[in-house]
């Protein structure tokens, strides 16, 4: 039997807070003003994308004790932006990255349940686990969580949030004006969760939202991160957008699902992907080269190199050779708040590799850094890029892509206007939204409530109606008793 053709999922990552965004381009606009978010979200919705994605950094990055302002710096609060976007869009999903280390489940569950209500079922939560002490200082919790505990906390954080979402069944509010009964079920919102990380009990104050639970994303590449994703998430925001690396990641993570009683299609793999389009492939290649030079200026190249060398290299010429002095491995990192720093496990070995490569190819510091910091994922004409995306999805290197344009907010326009129509013509991407919720767009089922696992919606509805009737009778009896009491007191 031949393999069924897969539909492609597409999403848009609002640019910023990374070194792929070219904020110095004359076409670049604000990363803070709402108008930029609105324009970007509406373009993605016009193109029928599954969702818009916001990354998050909880502290401004620093390097050598100074704000690292070569990347875009600063971002308004995720929930505030997504809620405002819910009011100016209708169908597109709204995904927010929210950290499980420095937050509390009750607050985060309340915010996501609220976003899901206000957007009519379009909320998603990218659960990230950054734990570093530098970020923690913003929360008076510097260094309070060991790196090896980050996923244990994330896991119980998420499960606690699910208990809160599930503390409402969705049928409790009857608001019967005649009988005066508002709630049919006295248990509404009750919860109790006690473990090493959270010891909470009470009542959750947001009734069940349209999706029941927001769609869950995970971003993190370690073995523990992959296991967490396989056990609990609906989608992964990944970093592997090439054929070989994508296929290896895809089969590794999907291979872990069976352990948790989950099916292959219960988890979508959606890597981040950058792109440069041109009228021809040759024009796109030229443009891509220009974009890379804009992304990695001489100054940026030195800053990138400092992240590996872990010392001040401001005296070096970016158009000259790599330093002969070795990286400083004696102290803590000069770069604070970047996940990438932790990737350099052995600074001396990597530095030696880079020196050899630069010598072999006769590359300057800047030229090497242009090669080392990621090149664009898709370069070519619209036709070429559409074909490549489809090939990768059909080859199970991904289920779709989260596109990261390098210009805010107009960087998605070309993709929406030229690549999307080709994918639509080929029957690989929707021409209209067929559902209303993000779960619909992603082809995910409704979440099964742990508290009400086996009850069908119809059964729950009938039960709620019965309970409401009983409550009304009880209230009538109470009211009659109270009236009698009042009458008795008056006499
Ligand atoms: C593609 C990708 C995107 C990420 N985006 C964010 C982000 O926006 N905010 C954040 O705090 N951490 C982000 N992270 C960091 C992870 O949540 C996690 O803290 C880090 O990768 C360490 O986990 P790991 O060891 O499993 O990779 C991202 C990681 C990956 C792989």
Coordinates of C-alpha atoms and ligand atoms in Angstrom, one line a residue:
X1 CA 0.0 0.0 0.0
X2 CA 1.4 3.4 -0.9
X3 CA 1.9 5.9 1.8
X4 CA -0.9 8.5 2.0
X5 CA -0.1 12.0 1.0
X6 CA 0.3 14.3 4.0
X7 CA -1.3 17.7 4.3
X8 CA 1.3 20.4 5.3
X9 CA 1.0 22.5 8.4
X10 CA 2.3 26.0 8.3
X11 CA 2.8 28.6 11.0
X12 CA 4.4 31.9 11.4
X13 CA 7.0 32.9 14.1
X14 CA 6.9 36.6 14.9
X15 CA 10.5 37.7 14.2
X16 CA 12.7 39.2 16.9
X17 CA 14.8 38.3 19.9
X18 CA 17.2 36.3 17.7
X19 CA 20.0 37.1 15.3
X20 CA 18.1 36.1 12.2
X21 CA 16.0 39.2 12.4
X22 CA 17.5 42.1 10.4
X23 CA 16.1 45.1 12.3
X24 CA 18.5 47.4 10.5
X25 CA 16.9 46.8 7.1
X26 CA 15.0 49.9 5.8
X27 CA 11.9 47.7 5.4
X28 CA 12.0 46.6 9.0
X29 CA 9.3 48.0 11.4
X30 CA 8.7 47.9 15.1
X31 CA 8.9 44.7 17.2
X32 CA 7.0 46.3 20.0
X33 CA 4.1 48.2 18.5
X34 CA 0.8 46.4 18.2
X35 CA 0.4 47.4 14.6
X36 CA 3.3 45.1 13.7
X37 CA 1.8 42.1 15.5
X38 CA -1.6 42.8 13.9
X39 CA -0.2 43.1 10.4
X40 CA 1.9 39.9 10.8
X41 CA -1.0 37.9 12.2
X42 CA -3.4 39.0 9.6
X43 CA -1.0 38.1 6.8
X44 CA -0.6 34.6 8.3
X45 CA -4.4 34.3 8.6
X46 CA -4.9 35.5 5.1
X47 CA -2.6 32.6 4.0
X48 CA -4.7 30.2 6.1
X49 CA -1.7 29.3 8.4
X50 CA -2.4 27.0 11.4
X51 CA -1.0 29.4 14.0
X52 CA 1.1 32.4 14.9
X53 CA 4.0 31.7 17.3
X54 CA 5.6 33.9 19.9
X55 CA 9.0 32.9 21.5
X56 CA 9.9 34.3 24.9
X57 CA 13.0 35.5 26.8
X58 CA 12.4 36.4 30.4
X59 CA 15.5 38.5 30.7
X60 CA 17.5 40.8 28.3
X61 CA 20.6 39.0 27.2
X62 CA 24.0 40.3 28.2
X63 CA 27.5 39.7 26.9
X64 CA 30.6 40.9 28.8
X65 CA 28.3 42.6 31.3
X66 CA 26.5 44.7 28.7
X67 CA 23.1 44.3 27.1
X68 CA 23.4 42.3 23.9
X69 CA 21.7 44.7 21.5
X70 CA 22.9 43.3 18.2
X71 CA 19.8 41.1 18.2
X72 CA 16.4 42.7 18.7
X73 CA 15.9 43.6 22.3
X74 CA 12.6 43.6 24.2
X75 CA 9.2 42.2 23.7
X76 CA 5.8 43.0 25.3
X77 CA 4.2 40.3 27.4
X78 CA 3.0 37.2 25.5
X79 CA -0.5 36.9 27.0
X80 CA -1.3 40.5 26.5
X81 CA -0.2 40.4 22.8
X82 CA -2.0 37.2 22.1
X83 CA -5.2 38.3 23.7
X84 CA -5.1 41.6 21.7
X85 CA -4.5 39.5 18.5
X86 CA -7.5 37.3 19.4
X87 CA -9.7 40.4 18.9
X88 CA -8.3 41.3 15.5
X89 CA -8.2 37.8 14.0
X90 CA -10.8 35.1 13.6
X91 CA -9.3 31.7 12.9
X92 CA -5.6 31.6 13.3
X93 CA -4.2 29.7 16.3
X94 CA -2.3 31.7 18.9
X95 CA 0.8 30.0 20.4
X96 CA 2.6 31.5 23.4
X97 CA 5.9 30.3 24.8
X98 CA 5.7 30.2 28.6
X99 CA 8.3 28.9 30.9
X100 CA 7.6 26.2 33.5
X101 CA 10.5 27.1 35.8
X102 CA 9.7 30.6 36.9
X103 CA 5.9 30.5 36.8
X104 CA 3.2 28.8 38.8
X105 CA 0.6 26.4 37.4
X106 CA -2.5 28.2 38.7
X107 CA -1.6 31.5 37.1
X108 CA -0.5 30.0 33.8
X109 CA -3.6 27.7 33.6
X110 CA -5.8 30.7 34.3
X111 CA -4.1 32.7 31.5
X112 CA -4.3 30.0 28.9
X113 CA -7.9 29.0 29.7
X114 CA -8.8 32.7 29.5
X115 CA -6.9 33.1 26.1
X116 CA -8.8 30.0 24.9
X117 CA -12.1 31.6 25.8
X118 CA -11.4 35.0 24.4
X119 CA -10.1 33.5 21.1
X120 CA -12.9 30.9 20.8
X121 CA -10.5 27.9 21.1
X122 CA -7.3 29.0 19.4
X123 CA -4.8 28.9 22.3
X124 CA -1.6 26.9 22.4
X125 CA 1.2 26.8 25.0
X126 CA 4.8 26.1 24.1
X127 CA 6.2 24.7 27.4
X128 CA 9.9 25.7 27.8
X129 CA 12.2 24.9 30.6
X130 CA 15.0 27.5 30.7
X131 CA 16.3 27.4 34.2
X132 CA 19.4 29.5 34.3
X133 CA 20.3 31.5 37.4
X134 CA 20.8 34.7 35.4
X135 CA 17.2 34.6 34.3
X136 CA 16.1 33.5 37.8
X137 CA 17.4 36.7 39.3
X138 CA 14.4 38.5 37.8
X139 CA 12.2 36.3 39.9
X140 CA 14.4 36.3 43.0
X141 CA 15.0 32.7 42.3
X142 CA 18.5 32.8 40.8
X143 CA 19.9 29.2 40.6
X144 CA 17.1 27.6 42.5
X145 CA 16.4 24.7 40.1
X146 CA 19.1 22.3 39.1
X147 CA 19.4 21.7 35.3
X148 CA 18.6 18.0 35.7
X149 CA 15.3 18.9 37.5
X150 CA 14.0 21.2 34.7
X151 CA 11.9 18.5 33.0
X152 CA 10.7 16.9 36.2
X153 CA 9.2 20.3 37.2
X154 CA 7.9 20.9 33.6
X155 CA 6.2 17.5 33.7
X156 CA 4.4 18.1 37.0
X157 CA 3.7 21.7 36.1
X158 CA 1.9 20.6 33.0
X159 CA 0.0 17.8 34.7
X160 CA -1.1 20.2 37.4
X161 CA -2.3 22.7 34.8
X162 CA -4.3 19.9 33.1
X163 CA -5.9 19.0 36.5
X164 CA -6.9 22.7 36.7
X165 CA -8.3 22.8 33.2
X166 CA -10.2 19.5 33.8
X167 CA -11.6 20.7 37.1
X168 CA -14.5 22.1 35.0
X169 CA -16.4 19.7 32.8
X170 CA -18.0 22.3 30.6
X171 CA -21.6 21.6 31.6
X172 CA -21.7 23.1 35.0
X173 CA -23.0 26.6 34.1
X174 CA -26.7 26.4 33.6
X175 CA -27.5 30.0 34.6
X176 CA -31.2 29.2 34.7
X177 CA -32.9 32.5 35.2
X178 CA -36.3 31.0 36.2
X179 CA -35.0 28.8 39.0
X180 CA -32.1 31.0 39.9
X181 CA -29.6 28.1 39.6
X182 CA -26.3 29.1 38.2
X183 CA -24.1 26.1 38.7
X184 CA -25.3 22.5 38.3
X185 CA -22.3 20.9 39.9
X186 CA -21.0 21.9 43.4
X187 CA -17.7 20.3 42.5
X188 CA -17.0 22.9 39.8
X189 CA -13.3 23.9 39.8
X190 CA -12.2 21.9 42.8
X191 CA -8.7 20.6 42.7
X192 CA -6.0 19.3 45.0
X193 CA -2.4 18.6 43.8
X194 CA 0.5 17.8 46.1
X195 CA 4.0 16.8 45.1
X196 CA 7.6 17.9 45.5
X197 CA 7.1 21.0 43.4
X198 CA 3.5 22.1 44.0
X199 CA 1.3 21.8 47.0
X200 CA -2.0 23.5 46.1
X201 CA -5.7 22.9 46.6
X202 CA -8.7 25.1 46.0
X203 CA -11.0 26.1 43.2
X204 CA -10.0 27.0 39.7
X205 CA -11.9 30.1 38.6
X206 CA -12.0 29.8 34.8
X207 CA -14.8 27.5 33.5
X208 CA -13.8 24.9 30.8
X209 CA -12.7 26.6 27.6
X210 CA -13.6 25.7 24.0
X211 CA -10.6 23.4 23.5
X212 CA -10.8 22.0 27.0
X213 CA -7.0 22.3 27.2
X214 CA -4.8 24.5 25.1
X215 CA -2.7 22.7 22.4
X216 CA 0.7 21.8 24.0
X217 CA 4.0 22.5 22.3
X218 CA 7.5 21.6 23.5
X219 CA 10.8 23.1 22.4
X220 CA 14.0 21.4 23.7
X221 CA 16.3 18.9 22.1
X222 CA 17.8 16.8 24.9
X223 CA 16.9 13.3 25.6
X224 CA 14.8 14.4 28.5
X225 CA 13.1 17.1 26.4
X226 CA 12.2 14.5 23.7
X227 CA 10.8 12.2 26.3
X228 CA 8.7 15.0 27.8
X229 CA 7.4 15.8 24.3
X230 CA 6.5 12.2 23.5
X231 CA 4.7 11.8 26.8
X232 CA 2.7 15.0 26.9
X233 CA 2.9 17.4 23.9
X234 CA 0.7 17.7 20.8
X235 CA 3.6 19.3 18.8
X236 CA 7.3 20.0 18.9
X237 CA 8.8 23.3 17.9
X238 CA 12.1 21.9 16.6
X239 CA 15.4 23.0 15.1
X240 CA 16.0 20.3 12.5
X241 CA 14.8 21.5 9.1
X242 CA 17.1 19.5 6.8
X243 CA 16.3 16.1 5.3
X244 CA 18.7 13.9 7.2
X245 CA 18.6 15.7 10.6
X246 CA 14.8 16.1 10.3
X247 CA 14.2 12.4 9.5
X248 CA 16.4 11.3 12.4
X249 CA 14.7 13.6 14.9
X250 CA 11.2 12.7 13.5
X251 CA 11.7 8.9 13.8
X252 CA 13.4 9.2 17.2
X253 CA 10.6 11.2 18.8
X254 CA 7.7 9.4 17.0
X255 CA 9.3 6.1 18.1
X256 CA 8.9 7.1 21.7
X257 CA 5.1 7.6 21.5
X258 CA 4.1 4.0 21.9
X259 CA 5.5 3.9 25.4
X260 CA 2.9 6.4 26.4
X261 CA 0.0 4.7 24.6
X262 CA 0.0 7.4 21.9
X263 CA -0.3 7.1 18.1
X264 CA 2.1 8.4 15.5
X265 CA -0.3 11.2 14.5
X266 CA -0.8 12.4 18.1
X267 CA 2.4 14.5 17.9
X268 CA 3.3 16.9 15.1
X269 CA 6.9 17.8 14.3
X270 CA 7.2 21.4 13.2
X271 CA 10.7 22.7 12.9
X272 CA 11.6 26.4 12.7
X273 CA 12.5 27.4 9.1
X274 CA 13.9 30.6 7.6
X275 CA 13.5 31.4 3.9
X276 CA 14.6 33.7 1.1
X277 CA 12.5 34.0 -2.1
X278 CA 13.5 35.3 -5.5
X279 CA 12.0 35.4 -9.0
X280 CA 14.6 32.8 -9.9
X281 CA 16.7 30.4 -7.9
X282 CA 19.8 32.3 -8.8
X283 CA 18.3 35.6 -7.7
X284 CA 17.2 34.0 -4.4
X285 CA 20.8 32.7 -3.8
X286 CA 22.2 36.2 -4.3
X287 CA 19.6 37.7 -2.0
X288 CA 20.2 35.0 0.6
X289 CA 23.9 35.9 0.6
X290 CA 23.0 39.6 1.2
X291 CA 20.7 38.7 4.0
X292 CA 23.4 36.6 5.7
X293 CA 25.8 39.5 5.5
X294 CA 23.1 41.8 7.1
X295 CA 22.5 39.2 9.8
X296 CA 26.2 38.8 10.6
X297 CA 27.8 42.2 10.5
X298 CA 31.5 42.5 11.4
X299 CA 30.4 43.5 14.9
X300 CA 28.0 40.6 15.2
X301 CA 30.7 38.2 14.0
X302 CA 33.0 39.2 16.8
X303 CA 30.2 38.9 19.4
X304 CA 29.3 35.4 18.0
X305 CA 33.0 34.4 18.3
X306 CA 33.2 35.8 21.8
X307 CA 30.4 33.4 22.8
X308 CA 32.7 30.4 22.0
X309 CA 36.0 32.0 23.0
X310 CA 34.4 33.3 26.3
X311 CA 36.6 36.4 26.3
X312 CA 36.6 40.0 25.0
X313 CA 37.7 39.9 21.3
X314 CA 36.7 43.5 20.5
X315 CA 40.3 44.2 19.4
X316 CA 40.2 41.6 16.6
X317 CA 39.5 42.5 13.0
X318 CA 36.3 40.7 11.8
X319 CA 37.9 40.6 8.3
X320 CA 41.1 39.0 9.7
X321 CA 42.0 35.5 10.9
X322 CA 40.7 33.7 14.0
X323 CA 42.5 34.4 17.3
X324 CA 45.5 32.3 18.2
X325 CA 44.7 32.6 21.9
X326 CA 42.6 29.8 23.2
X327 CA 39.0 30.1 24.6
X328 CA 38.8 30.9 28.3
X329 CA 37.4 27.8 30.1
X330 CA 38.3 28.9 33.6
X331 CA 35.3 30.8 34.6
X332 CA 31.6 31.3 34.0
X333 CA 30.2 32.3 30.6
X334 CA 30.5 36.0 29.6
X335 CA 27.3 35.5 27.6
X336 CA 24.1 35.4 29.7
X337 CA 20.6 34.3 28.8
X338 CA 21.2 32.5 25.5
X339 CA 20.3 28.8 25.2
X340 CA 23.0 28.4 22.5
X341 CA 25.8 29.0 25.0
X342 CA 25.1 25.7 26.6
X343 CA 25.7 24.0 23.3
X344 CA 29.5 24.5 23.5
X345 CA 30.4 21.6 25.7
X346 CA 34.2 21.6 24.8
X347 CA 35.2 25.1 23.8
X348 CA 38.8 24.3 23.0
X349 CA 37.9 21.4 20.7
X350 CA 35.3 23.5 18.8
X351 CA 37.8 26.4 18.5
X352 CA 40.4 24.1 17.0
X353 CA 37.8 22.7 14.5
X354 CA 36.9 26.3 13.5
X355 CA 40.5 27.3 13.1
X356 CA 41.1 24.3 10.8
X357 CA 38.0 25.0 8.8
X358 CA 38.8 28.7 8.4
X359 CA 42.4 27.9 7.4
X360 CA 41.3 25.3 4.8
X361 CA 38.7 27.5 3.2
X362 CA 40.7 30.8 3.7
X363 CA 37.8 32.4 5.7
X364 CA 37.9 35.5 7.8
X365 CA 36.2 35.7 11.2
X366 CA 33.1 37.2 9.6
X367 CA 33.0 34.7 6.7
X368 CA 33.3 31.8 9.1
X369 CA 30.6 33.1 11.4
X370 CA 28.3 33.5 8.4
X371 CA 28.8 29.8 7.7
X372 CA 28.6 28.7 11.4
X373 CA 25.4 30.6 12.4
X374 CA 22.6 28.9 10.6
X375 CA 22.0 29.5 6.9
X376 CA 18.5 29.9 5.6
X377 CA 16.4 26.7 5.5
X378 CA 14.7 27.4 2.1
X379 CA 16.3 29.5 -0.7
X380 CA 14.8 29.7 -4.2
X381 CA 11.9 30.7 -6.4
X382 CA 8.4 30.1 -4.9
X383 CA 8.1 27.0 -7.0
X384 CA 11.4 25.6 -5.7
X385 CA 10.6 26.4 -2.1
X386 CA 7.1 24.9 -2.3
X387 CA 8.5 21.7 -3.8
X388 CA 11.2 21.5 -1.1
X389 CA 8.7 22.0 1.7
X390 CA 6.5 19.3 0.3
X391 CA 9.4 16.9 -0.2
X392 CA 10.5 17.2 3.4
X393 CA 7.0 16.7 4.7
X394 CA 6.2 13.7 2.5
X395 CA 9.6 12.2 3.5
X396 CA 8.7 12.4 7.2
X397 CA 11.4 15.0 8.0
X398 CA 8.6 17.1 9.4
X399 CA 4.8 17.6 9.5
X400 CA 5.1 21.2 8.5
X401 CA 7.2 24.3 9.3
X402 CA 7.1 27.3 11.6
X403 CA 8.4 30.0 9.3
X404 CA 10.7 32.7 10.7
X405 CA 10.9 35.7 8.3
X406 CA 13.9 38.0 8.8
X407 CA 11.9 41.2 8.4
X408 CA 9.2 42.5 10.8
X409 CA 6.3 42.7 10.0
X410 CA 6.3 42.4 6.2
X411 CA 8.6 39.4 5.9
X412 CA 5.8 36.9 5.5
X413 CA 4.0 38.7 2.6
X414 CA 6.0 37.1 -0.3
X415 CA 5.6 33.6 1.1
X416 CA 1.8 34.2 1.6
X417 CA 1.4 35.5 -1.9
X418 CA 3.6 33.1 -3.9
X419 CA 4.5 29.9 -2.1
X420 CA 1.1 29.2 -0.4
X421 CA -0.9 29.4 -3.7
X422 CA 1.4 26.8 -5.2
X423 CA 0.9 24.4 -2.3
X424 CA -2.8 25.0 -2.4
X425 CA -3.0 24.3 -6.2
X426 CA -1.1 21.1 -5.5
X427 CA -3.7 20.1 -2.9
X428 CA -1.1 20.0 -0.1
X429 CA -2.4 23.0 1.9
X430 CA -5.9 24.2 2.9
X431 CA -7.6 26.8 0.8
X432 CA -10.0 27.6 3.6
X433 CA -10.1 26.9 7.3
X434 CA -12.4 23.9 7.8
X435 CA -12.7 24.2 11.6
X436 CA -12.7 26.9 14.1
X437 CA -10.2 25.8 16.8
X438 CA -6.5 25.3 16.6
X439 CA -7.1 21.6 17.4
X440 CA -9.2 21.5 14.2
X441 CA -6.4 23.1 12.1
X442 CA -3.8 20.6 13.5
X443 CA -6.1 17.6 13.1
X444 CA -5.9 16.9 16.8
X445 CA -8.8 15.3 18.7
X446 CA -10.4 16.8 21.8
X447 CA -8.3 16.1 24.9
X448 CA -9.6 13.3 27.2
X449 CA -10.3 14.7 30.6
X450 CA -8.6 12.7 33.4
X451 CA -11.4 13.6 35.8
X452 CA -14.2 12.7 33.4
X453 CA -12.4 10.1 31.2
X454 CA -15.3 7.9 30.0
X455 CA -18.3 10.1 29.8
X456 CA -19.5 11.2 26.4
X457 CA -20.5 14.8 25.8
X458 CA -24.2 13.8 25.5
X459 CA -24.1 11.8 28.7
X460 CA -22.5 14.7 30.5
X461 CA -25.0 17.1 29.1
X462 CA -27.9 14.9 30.3
X463 CA -26.3 14.5 33.7
X464 CA -25.9 18.2 34.0
X465 CA -29.5 18.8 33.1
X466 CA -30.6 16.3 35.7
X467 CA -28.4 17.8 38.3
X468 CA -29.7 21.3 37.5
X469 CA -33.3 20.1 37.9
X470 CA -32.4 18.5 41.3
X471 CA -30.7 21.7 42.3
X472 CA -33.7 23.8 41.3
X473 CA -36.0 21.5 43.4
X474 CA -33.7 21.8 46.3
X475 CA -33.5 25.5 45.9
X476 CA -37.3 25.8 45.7
X477 CA -37.6 23.7 48.9
X478 CA -35.0 26.0 50.5
X479 CA -36.8 29.1 49.3
X480 CA -40.1 27.7 50.6
X481 CA -38.4 27.0 54.0
X482 CA -36.8 30.4 54.0
X483 CA -40.2 32.1 53.2
X484 CA -41.8 30.1 56.0
X485 CA -39.1 31.1 58.3
X486 CA -39.5 34.8 57.3
X487 CA -43.2 34.5 57.7
X488 CA -42.7 32.8 61.1
X489 CA -40.4 35.6 62.2
X490 CA -42.9 38.2 61.1
X491 CA -45.7 36.7 62.9
Ligands
LIG1 C1 13.7 25.3 18.7 C2 13.8 25.8 20.1 C3 13.2 26.9 20.5 C4 13.2 27.4 21.8 N1 12.6 28.5 22.2 C5 12.7 29.0 23.4 C6 12.0 30.2 23.8 O1 11.4 30.9 23.1 N2 12.2 30.6 25.1 C7 12.9 29.9 26.1 O2 12.9 30.3 27.2 N3 13.5 28.7 25.7 C8 13.4 28.3 24.4 N4 14.0 27.1 24.1 C9 14.8 26.4 25.1 C10 14.2 25.2 25.7 O3 13.0 25.3 26.2 C11 15.0 24.6 26.8 O4 15.1 25.5 27.9 C12 16.5 24.3 26.3 O5 16.5 23.9 25.0 C13 17.1 23.3 27.2 O6 16.4 22.1 27.0 P1 17.0 20.9 26.2 O7 18.2 20.6 27.0 O8 16.0 19.8 26.2 O9 17.3 21.4 24.8 C14 14.0 26.6 22.8 C15 14.6 25.4 22.4 C16 14.5 25.0 21.1 C17 15.2 23.7 20.7

